Short mmCIF file of C-alpha atoms and ligand atoms in Angstrom, two decimals:
data_model
loop_
_atom_site.label_atom_id
_atom_site.label_comp_id
_atom_site.label_asym_id
_atom_site.label_seq_id
_atom_site.Cartn_x
_atom_site.Cartn_y
_atom_site.Cartn_z
CA MET A 142 25.71 -12.48 -7.48
CA LYS A 143 22.30 -11.62 -8.95
CA VAL A 144 20.44 -9.09 -6.82
CA LEU A 145 16.71 -8.36 -7.15
CA VAL A 146 15.59 -4.89 -6.02
CA PHE A 147 11.98 -4.25 -5.01
CA ASN A 148 9.94 -1.09 -4.65
CA CYS A 149 6.46 -2.20 -3.56
CA GLY A 150 3.52 0.18 -3.42
CA SER A 151 -0.06 -0.42 -2.33
CA SER A 152 -1.06 -1.65 -5.79
CA SER A 153 2.27 -2.17 -7.54
CA ILE A 154 5.53 -4.12 -7.53
CA LYS A 155 8.47 -2.50 -9.29
CA TYR A 156 11.58 -4.65 -9.62
CA LYS A 157 15.03 -4.57 -11.14
CA LEU A 158 17.45 -7.46 -11.44
CA TYR A 159 21.17 -6.68 -11.40
CA ASP A 160 24.37 -8.62 -11.84
CA MET A 161 26.62 -7.50 -9.00
CA PRO A 162 29.21 -6.26 -8.28
CA ASP A 163 29.48 -4.76 -11.78
CA GLY A 164 25.92 -3.39 -11.58
CA THR A 165 24.69 -4.56 -14.99
CA LEU A 166 20.91 -4.25 -15.24
CA ILE A 167 19.55 -7.62 -16.40
CA ALA A 168 15.81 -6.95 -16.26
CA ALA A 169 13.33 -4.34 -15.08
CA GLY A 170 9.64 -4.95 -14.52
CA LEU A 171 6.45 -3.54 -13.15
CA VAL A 172 3.26 -5.19 -11.96
CA GLN A 173 0.61 -2.54 -11.49
CA ARG A 174 -3.02 -1.99 -10.59
CA ILE A 175 -2.92 -5.07 -8.33
CA GLY A 176 -6.40 -5.77 -6.98
CA GLU A 177 -8.13 -3.90 -9.81
CA GLU A 178 -9.93 -5.47 -12.79
CA ALA A 179 -7.39 -4.38 -15.40
CA SER A 180 -4.04 -5.24 -13.83
CA GLU A 181 -0.95 -5.15 -15.95
CA ALA A 182 2.51 -6.68 -15.87
CA LYS A 183 5.47 -5.75 -18.04
CA GLN A 184 9.15 -6.50 -18.15
CA LYS A 185 12.15 -5.54 -20.23
CA ALA A 186 15.28 -7.68 -20.32
CA GLY A 187 17.73 -6.20 -22.82
CA THR A 188 15.73 -5.93 -26.04
CA LYS A 189 13.17 -8.55 -25.00
CA GLU A 190 9.83 -7.28 -23.75
CA ILE A 191 6.88 -9.01 -22.11
CA ARG A 192 3.48 -7.45 -21.50
CA MET A 193 0.49 -9.11 -19.86
CA GLN A 194 -2.96 -7.87 -19.08
CA LYS A 195 -5.03 -9.90 -16.65
CA ARG A 196 -6.53 -9.55 -13.24
CA ILE A 197 -3.84 -9.79 -10.56
CA GLY A 198 -5.60 -10.12 -7.22
CA SER A 199 -2.77 -9.77 -4.70
CA HIS A 200 0.92 -9.00 -4.23
CA ALA A 201 1.50 -12.77 -3.87
CA GLU A 202 0.03 -13.30 -7.36
CA GLY A 203 2.05 -10.35 -8.63
CA MET A 204 5.26 -11.95 -7.34
CA ASN A 205 4.39 -15.21 -9.09
CA ILE A 206 3.86 -13.35 -12.34
CA MET A 207 7.22 -11.64 -11.85
CA SER A 208 8.90 -15.05 -11.48
CA VAL A 209 7.13 -16.34 -14.60
CA MET A 210 8.36 -13.30 -16.57
CA LEU A 211 11.91 -13.45 -15.20
CA THR A 212 12.24 -17.15 -16.09
CA ASP A 213 10.34 -17.04 -19.41
CA PRO A 214 12.37 -19.35 -21.72
CA GLU A 215 12.16 -16.95 -24.68
CA LYS A 216 11.84 -13.44 -23.30
CA GLY A 217 13.00 -13.86 -19.73
CA ALA A 218 16.33 -13.07 -18.07
CA ILE A 219 17.29 -16.12 -16.01
CA GLN A 220 16.64 -19.86 -16.07
CA SER A 221 15.69 -20.29 -12.47
CA MET A 222 14.77 -18.05 -9.54
CA SER A 223 17.44 -19.93 -7.55
CA GLU A 224 20.06 -17.87 -9.45
CA ILE A 225 19.06 -14.86 -7.36
CA GLY A 226 21.40 -14.47 -4.38
CA ALA A 227 19.80 -11.59 -2.44
CA CYS A 228 16.88 -9.15 -2.47
CA GLY A 229 16.92 -5.45 -1.62
CA HIS A 230 13.74 -3.64 -0.57
CA ARG A 231 12.99 0.05 -0.57
CA VAL A 232 11.32 0.93 2.73
CA VAL A 233 10.05 4.43 3.37
CA ASN A 234 10.30 5.04 7.13
CA GLY A 235 12.74 3.23 9.42
CA GLY A 236 12.61 5.83 12.17
CA GLU A 237 15.59 7.54 13.76
CA LYS A 238 17.73 4.57 14.82
CA ILE A 239 18.17 2.93 11.43
CA THR A 240 21.09 4.85 9.96
CA GLY A 241 21.86 2.63 6.96
CA SER A 242 20.69 -0.40 5.01
CA VAL A 243 20.23 -3.53 7.10
CA LYS A 244 19.60 -7.24 6.80
CA ILE A 245 15.98 -7.98 7.59
CA ASP A 246 15.23 -9.99 10.72
CA GLN A 247 12.24 -10.19 13.02
CA GLN A 248 13.37 -7.17 15.04
CA LEU A 249 13.64 -5.03 11.91
CA ILE A 250 10.17 -6.14 10.81
CA HIS A 251 8.86 -4.90 14.18
CA ILE A 252 10.52 -1.53 13.58
CA ILE A 253 8.97 -1.23 10.10
CA GLU A 254 5.58 -2.18 11.57
CA HIS A 255 6.05 0.35 14.36
CA TYR A 256 6.69 3.19 11.89
CA SER A 257 3.68 2.18 9.75
CA GLU A 258 1.65 4.50 11.94
CA LEU A 259 3.71 7.44 10.65
CA ALA A 260 3.90 6.16 7.05
CA PRO A 261 0.54 4.43 6.57
CA LEU A 262 0.61 4.60 2.77
CA HIS A 263 4.13 3.27 2.37
CA ASN A 264 5.48 1.03 5.12
CA PRO A 265 2.62 -1.54 5.00
CA PRO A 266 3.00 -2.30 1.26
CA ASN A 267 6.81 -2.32 1.67
CA LEU A 268 6.31 -5.00 4.34
CA VAL A 269 3.99 -7.02 2.12
CA GLY A 270 6.77 -7.09 -0.49
CA ILE A 271 9.31 -8.25 2.12
CA ARG A 272 7.03 -11.03 3.39
CA GLU A 273 6.22 -12.26 -0.13
CA ALA A 274 9.92 -12.25 -1.04
CA GLN A 275 10.74 -14.20 2.12
CA LYS A 276 8.13 -16.80 1.13
CA MET A 277 9.33 -16.98 -2.46
CA PHE A 278 13.08 -17.03 -1.84
CA GLY A 279 13.40 -18.92 1.43
CA ASP A 280 16.77 -18.38 3.06
CA ILE A 281 18.54 -15.85 0.84
CA PRO A 282 19.43 -12.51 2.47
CA GLN A 283 16.72 -9.84 2.36
CA ILE A 284 18.03 -6.31 2.87
CA ALA A 285 16.02 -3.17 3.63
CA CYS A 286 17.11 0.29 2.43
CA PHE A 287 15.30 3.17 4.08
CA ASP A 288 14.36 6.55 2.63
CA THR A 289 14.91 8.03 6.08
CA ALA A 290 18.37 6.54 6.75
CA PHE A 291 20.51 9.19 5.01
CA HIS A 292 18.81 11.94 7.00
CA THR A 293 19.47 10.42 10.44
CA THR A 294 22.62 12.59 10.64
CA MET A 295 20.48 15.76 10.95
CA PRO A 296 21.08 17.67 14.19
CA GLU A 297 18.11 18.17 16.53
CA THR A 298 18.03 21.86 15.67
CA ALA A 299 17.00 20.77 12.17
CA TYR A 300 14.76 17.82 12.97
CA LEU A 301 12.75 19.06 15.93
CA TYR A 302 9.52 20.98 15.44
CA ALA A 303 8.72 23.73 17.95
CA LEU A 304 5.97 21.61 19.48
CA PRO A 305 5.91 20.62 23.17
CA TYR A 306 9.01 18.44 23.66
CA TRP A 307 7.02 15.52 25.05
CA MET A 308 5.45 15.06 21.60
CA TYR A 309 8.87 14.12 20.29
CA GLU A 310 9.60 11.91 23.30
CA LYS A 311 6.25 10.14 23.42
CA LEU A 312 4.94 10.32 19.86
CA ARG A 313 8.23 10.55 17.92
CA ILE A 314 6.93 13.57 16.04
CA ARG A 315 9.96 15.08 14.26
CA ARG A 316 11.37 15.68 10.81
CA TYR A 317 12.45 12.36 9.27
CA GLY A 318 13.01 13.36 5.65
CA PHE A 319 12.64 11.09 2.62
CA HIS A 320 14.23 10.35 -0.79
CA GLY A 321 17.34 9.59 1.29
CA THR A 322 18.64 6.92 -1.07
CA SER A 323 18.46 9.40 -3.94
CA HIS A 324 20.08 12.28 -2.02
CA ARG A 325 22.88 9.95 -0.91
CA TYR A 326 23.40 8.60 -4.45
CA ILE A 327 23.65 12.06 -6.01
CA ALA A 328 25.82 13.41 -3.18
CA ARG A 329 28.30 10.51 -3.56
CA ARG A 330 28.30 10.80 -7.34
CA ALA A 331 28.83 14.57 -7.14
CA ALA A 332 31.82 14.03 -4.83
CA GLN A 333 33.30 11.58 -7.37
CA LEU A 334 32.73 13.97 -10.27
CA LEU A 335 34.24 16.85 -8.29
CA GLN A 336 37.18 14.56 -7.43
CA LYS A 337 36.63 15.02 -3.72
CA GLU A 338 36.42 12.61 -0.84
CA LYS A 339 32.83 11.43 -0.19
CA TYR A 340 32.83 13.10 3.25
CA GLY A 341 34.61 16.15 1.90
CA VAL A 342 31.81 17.96 0.05
CA ASN A 343 29.13 20.51 0.95
CA LEU A 344 26.18 20.30 -1.39
CA ILE A 345 22.58 21.29 -1.90
CA THR A 346 20.86 18.30 -3.50
CA CYS A 347 17.52 18.83 -5.27
CA HIS A 348 15.45 15.72 -6.05
CA LEU A 349 12.66 17.04 -8.26
CA GLY A 350 10.36 14.26 -9.48
CA ASN A 351 6.72 13.51 -8.79
CA GLY A 352 7.69 14.05 -5.17
CA CYS A 353 10.23 16.82 -4.59
CA SER A 354 12.71 17.38 -1.80
CA MET A 355 16.02 19.08 -1.13
CA ALA A 356 18.81 18.31 1.31
CA ALA A 357 21.63 20.35 2.80
CA VAL A 358 24.67 18.06 2.80
CA ARG A 359 27.64 19.00 4.98
CA ASN A 360 30.78 16.88 4.71
CA GLY A 361 28.78 14.27 2.77
CA ARG A 362 26.08 13.97 5.43
CA SER A 363 22.52 15.28 5.44
CA VAL A 364 22.11 18.12 7.95
CA ASP A 365 18.68 19.31 6.84
CA THR A 366 15.97 18.37 4.39
CA THR A 367 12.67 19.82 3.23
CA MET A 368 10.34 16.86 3.84
CA GLY A 369 9.26 16.34 7.42
CA LEU A 370 7.27 13.86 9.47
CA THR A 371 5.75 12.86 6.14
CA PRO A 372 6.60 13.59 2.49
CA LEU A 373 4.07 16.44 2.44
CA GLU A 374 6.28 19.22 3.83
CA GLY A 375 8.68 21.46 1.96
CA LEU A 376 8.70 22.05 -1.78
CA VAL A 377 5.68 22.45 -4.02
CA MET A 378 5.14 19.11 -5.79
CA GLY A 379 3.01 17.76 -8.63
CA THR A 380 -0.09 17.43 -6.44
CA ARG A 381 1.21 18.23 -2.92
CA THR A 382 1.21 21.61 -1.25
CA GLY A 383 4.57 21.43 0.50
CA ASP A 384 4.84 24.09 3.25
CA ILE A 385 1.60 25.80 4.25
CA ASP A 386 0.45 27.60 7.37
CA PRO A 387 -1.01 24.80 9.55
CA ALA A 388 -3.78 27.19 10.61
CA ILE A 389 -5.24 26.79 7.09
CA ILE A 390 -6.22 23.31 8.22
CA PHE A 391 -8.03 24.50 11.36
CA HIS A 392 -9.81 27.07 9.23
CA LEU A 393 -10.97 24.38 6.81
CA VAL A 394 -11.98 22.06 9.66
CA ARG A 395 -14.20 24.84 10.98
CA LYS A 396 -15.68 25.08 7.50
CA GLY A 397 -16.64 21.40 7.73
CA TYR A 398 -13.80 19.62 5.91
CA LYS A 399 -13.18 16.07 7.18
CA PRO A 400 -9.66 14.73 7.90
CA GLU A 401 -9.77 12.39 4.86
CA GLU A 402 -10.87 15.25 2.61
CA LEU A 403 -8.03 17.42 3.87
CA ASP A 404 -5.56 14.60 3.39
CA SER A 405 -6.65 14.20 -0.21
CA LEU A 406 -6.78 17.99 -0.77
CA LEU A 407 -3.23 18.59 0.45
CA ASN A 408 -1.67 15.44 -1.04
CA LYS A 409 -3.54 14.88 -4.29
CA LYS A 410 -5.28 18.05 -5.41
CA SER A 411 -2.76 20.78 -4.65
CA GLY A 412 0.73 21.68 -5.85
CA LEU A 413 1.26 22.33 -9.57
CA LEU A 414 -2.09 20.71 -10.36
CA GLY A 415 -3.99 22.72 -7.79
CA ILE A 416 -2.55 26.09 -8.76
CA SER A 417 -2.68 25.60 -12.52
CA GLU A 418 -5.90 23.54 -12.63
CA ILE A 419 -4.29 22.13 -15.77
CA SER A 420 -1.72 19.46 -14.94
CA ASN A 421 0.72 18.13 -12.37
CA ASP A 422 3.33 17.55 -15.06
CA VAL A 423 6.01 20.18 -15.62
CA ARG A 424 6.27 19.25 -19.33
CA ASN A 425 2.60 20.03 -19.94
CA LEU A 426 2.81 23.21 -17.92
CA GLU A 427 5.89 24.43 -19.82
CA GLU A 428 3.98 23.94 -23.09
CA LYS A 429 0.89 25.75 -21.83
CA ALA A 430 3.00 28.52 -20.29
CA ALA A 431 4.81 29.02 -23.61
CA SER A 432 1.47 29.40 -25.38
CA GLY A 433 0.34 32.06 -22.93
CA SER A 434 -1.44 30.28 -20.07
CA LYS A 435 -1.12 32.61 -17.08
CA ARG A 436 -2.05 29.89 -14.63
CA ALA A 437 0.61 27.51 -15.96
CA GLN A 438 3.16 30.33 -15.69
CA LEU A 439 2.07 31.03 -12.13
CA ALA A 440 2.29 27.38 -11.06
CA LEU A 441 5.81 27.08 -12.52
CA SER A 442 6.88 30.35 -10.89
CA ILE A 443 5.65 29.29 -7.44
CA PHE A 444 7.33 25.91 -7.83
CA ALA A 445 10.66 27.56 -8.74
CA TYR A 446 10.35 30.27 -6.08
CA ARG A 447 10.01 27.73 -3.26
CA ILE A 448 13.16 25.90 -4.41
CA LYS A 449 15.08 29.17 -4.71
CA LYS A 450 14.01 30.11 -1.19
CA TYR A 451 15.36 26.82 0.17
CA ILE A 452 18.61 27.24 -1.77
CA GLY A 453 19.04 30.54 0.07
CA ALA A 454 18.23 28.87 3.37
CA TYR A 455 20.62 25.97 2.80
CA LEU A 456 23.44 28.25 1.66
CA ALA A 457 23.08 29.91 5.05
CA VAL A 458 22.91 26.54 6.84
CA LEU A 459 26.07 25.31 5.08
CA ASN A 460 27.93 28.65 5.07
CA GLY A 461 28.18 28.34 1.29
CA CYS A 462 28.62 25.13 -0.69
CA ASP A 463 30.60 23.40 -3.43
CA GLY A 464 27.68 22.52 -5.64
CA ILE A 465 23.95 22.56 -6.29
CA ILE A 466 22.80 19.26 -7.76
CA PHE A 467 19.63 18.65 -9.79
CA ALA A 468 18.08 15.17 -10.09
CA GLY A 469 14.67 13.52 -10.64
CA GLY A 470 12.48 13.82 -13.76
CA ILE A 471 12.25 17.63 -13.50
CA GLY A 472 15.79 18.21 -12.24
CA GLU A 473 17.33 15.99 -14.92
CA ASN A 474 15.25 17.10 -17.91
CA GLY A 475 13.69 20.44 -17.14
CA ALA A 476 16.27 22.96 -18.41
CA PRO A 477 13.83 25.92 -18.38
CA MET A 478 12.87 25.09 -14.78
CA ARG A 479 16.54 24.94 -13.69
CA ALA A 480 17.11 28.36 -15.27
CA ARG A 481 14.00 29.76 -13.58
CA ILE A 482 15.14 28.48 -10.16
CA LEU A 483 18.65 29.95 -10.35
CA GLU A 484 17.71 33.27 -11.93
CA GLY A 485 19.19 36.29 -10.15
CA MET A 486 21.56 34.34 -7.89
CA GLU A 487 24.71 35.59 -9.63
CA PHE A 488 25.51 37.84 -6.65
CA LEU A 489 26.02 34.65 -4.62
CA GLY A 490 28.41 33.22 -7.19
CA ILE A 491 25.76 30.98 -8.74
CA LYS A 492 25.90 31.44 -12.50
CA ILE A 493 24.16 29.06 -14.85
CA ASP A 494 25.42 28.77 -18.44
CA PRO A 495 22.33 28.88 -20.72
CA GLU A 496 23.91 26.75 -23.47
CA LYS A 497 25.23 24.06 -21.15
CA ASN A 498 21.91 24.06 -19.30
CA ARG A 499 19.89 23.54 -22.49
CA ALA A 500 22.18 20.70 -23.58
CA ALA A 501 21.98 18.88 -20.24
CA VAL A 502 18.92 16.68 -20.66
CA GLY A 503 18.87 13.31 -18.90
CA LYS A 504 22.64 13.05 -18.53
CA GLU A 505 25.41 14.01 -16.13
CA ALA A 506 26.68 17.51 -16.79
CA GLU A 507 28.11 20.63 -15.20
CA ILE A 508 26.03 23.61 -16.26
CA GLN A 509 27.70 26.58 -14.56
CA THR A 510 29.70 29.30 -16.31
CA SER A 511 33.49 29.18 -16.04
CA ASP A 512 33.48 32.01 -13.45
CA SER A 513 30.67 30.59 -11.26
CA LYS A 514 31.91 30.07 -7.69
CA ILE A 515 29.45 27.26 -7.08
CA LYS A 516 29.19 24.24 -9.37
CA ILE A 517 25.77 23.49 -10.78
CA MET A 518 25.36 19.86 -11.77
CA VAL A 519 22.76 17.59 -13.32
CA ILE A 520 23.08 14.02 -12.03
CA PRO A 521 20.43 11.47 -13.06
CA THR A 522 19.54 9.66 -9.86
CA ASP A 523 19.48 5.88 -9.57
CA GLU A 524 17.94 4.72 -6.32
CA GLU A 525 17.74 1.10 -7.48
CA ILE A 526 21.46 0.72 -8.17
CA ALA A 527 22.17 2.27 -4.77
CA ILE A 528 19.89 -0.35 -3.18
CA ALA A 529 21.50 -3.13 -5.26
CA ARG A 530 24.98 -2.06 -4.10
CA ASP A 531 23.98 -1.94 -0.42
CA THR A 532 22.27 -5.31 -0.79
CA PHE A 533 25.28 -6.89 -2.46
CA GLU A 534 27.69 -5.50 0.14
CA ILE A 535 25.63 -6.69 3.09
CA ALA A 536 24.70 -10.06 1.56
CA SER A 537 28.31 -10.84 0.65
CA GLY A 538 29.63 -9.69 4.01
CA ILE A 539 31.49 -6.62 2.70
CA GLY A 540 29.10 -4.25 4.45
CA LYS A 541 27.80 -4.45 7.96
P1 LIG B 227 9.17 9.77 -9.65
O1 LIG B 227 9.31 10.76 -8.55
O2 LIG B 227 7.84 9.12 -9.70
O3 LIG B 227 10.34 8.84 -9.79
P2 LIG B 227 10.30 11.18 -11.93
O4 LIG B 227 11.57 11.45 -11.20
O5 LIG B 227 10.34 10.30 -13.11
O6 LIG B 227 9.16 10.67 -10.96
O7 LIG B 227 9.70 12.61 -12.34
C1 LIG B 227 8.47 12.71 -12.98
C2 LIG B 227 8.24 14.16 -13.35
O8 LIG B 227 9.31 14.64 -14.12
C3 LIG B 227 7.00 14.36 -14.22
O9 LIG B 227 5.88 14.64 -13.45
C4 LIG B 227 7.37 15.57 -15.06
O10 LIG B 227 6.80 16.72 -14.46
C5 LIG B 227 8.86 15.68 -14.95
N1 LIG B 227 9.52 15.63 -16.26
C6 LIG B 227 9.81 14.55 -17.02
N2 LIG B 227 10.38 14.93 -18.19
C7 LIG B 227 10.46 16.28 -18.16
C8 LIG B 227 10.95 17.29 -19.05
N3 LIG B 227 11.50 16.98 -20.22
N4 LIG B 227 10.86 18.58 -18.66
C9 LIG B 227 10.34 18.90 -17.46
N5 LIG B 227 9.86 18.01 -16.59
C10 LIG B 227 9.91 16.73 -16.93
#
C-alpha cells in the first residue's frame, strides 16, 4: 500500500510518500510560502528533482501542484493518484482523550476544531490539510497522528498546573506536551537497540530541533515532558524562551506591551536568538563562540544548562534510567552541544566518550564510555515514518 504523509502548516504543505509495509520512501516534497507572491514547490523522488516557482494562492492549489509533481511522467513517482491507499496527517493537539493515532471521522474533526483554541497556529492548518485530502482522495482512509497522544499517559501530578482546579475542569488548562510522535519513535527505537521490550525501558528522550522538548519515559510511556499547554514551555529553543517567571509578563503588560507583542517576543524573538542577538541556529552560534563571541557562548551555555537541569529532574522522576537519547537537528548533529549538556554528570554514572561523541553525526550511535552506568544514544528521529506506520496499520485493519 502506498501511504502519503502530510504535515500542513499555515503556509506550507510537507509530504512524504511511502511504500508500506516495508517503509521505502518514494517521494518527499514541500510546497511553501502559500498565499505569498513568491511561492515555491519542490519534490525529490529518488534522484529525480522538480522545482517550481509560481504564486500558489491556497492549500487547495498547493495540493493540486503536489499531485502534478507526484504524477509527473518524467520526474514524478507514481502514474496516478489512485495508487495511494491511505493518508496520514500530523495534528498538533488532540486533547487528553486521544491516546493514539485514529481514523478521521466527523467526531474527530470536531475534537481537532475544539482544540484549535489551545493550538491556534497549528490545529487549523492541520485541518485544512485533512479537508483538502478528503476532497482530493475521496473514500480512502485518512488517519490523524497527534503530537499530544504519546504524552496522554502522564499522571496528573505531572500534567496539572497549580492553578485553581476549576481551570482544568472548565478550561482544560493543563500540560499536554508535544513532539509526541518523535519521543515515541526514539523511545521505541532505543528499546530495540538496547534489546529490551518496548514497555521495558526507562529513558530520558531529548528532541532538540527548531523546537526543543524532553520527555521522561517510564516503562516505555511518557510520564512527564517539558512542553506544556503550548510548545512555549520548558527548554530554551531557537527563538522561544521556554520556562520563565510568568510575572515577567505582568511586568511587561504594566509597561505597555500588548498581548500580540508579548506573544511574538516570547515565541519569535527570544531563546538562542534573543540572548545572542546573533542567530537562532546552533551551528552559527558554535562558529561564533569558537571565534570568541561571548554572547554566542552565553546563549549556548544557557541552552545546555536548561537541558542539564531537566536531566537531573527526570533522573529523580524515573529513579534513574537506562538511557539518555538525543534526537532532532541539534541532538543528532551537535556533538559539542551534547558534550556541554552532559559535562560534570559522571558522579551520576553518565559518562560521555569524546571520540564516540565526535563521530556520531546524523546517525545512530552509542556515545557513552564502557564504564558509564547510563547509555547515551544518538537516534535520528523520523516522525514521518512513524505516521506512515500508524496509517498503514489502521488503514489495513492491523491497528485499531
Ligand atoms: P525541526 O524542528 O524544524 O524539524 P531540525 O530538527 O531539523 O528542525 O533542527 C534544526 C536545528 O538543528 C537548526 O536550527 C540547527 O540549530 C540545528 N543543527 C543542524 N545541524 C547542526 C549541526 N551540525 N550542529 C549543531 N546544530 C545543528
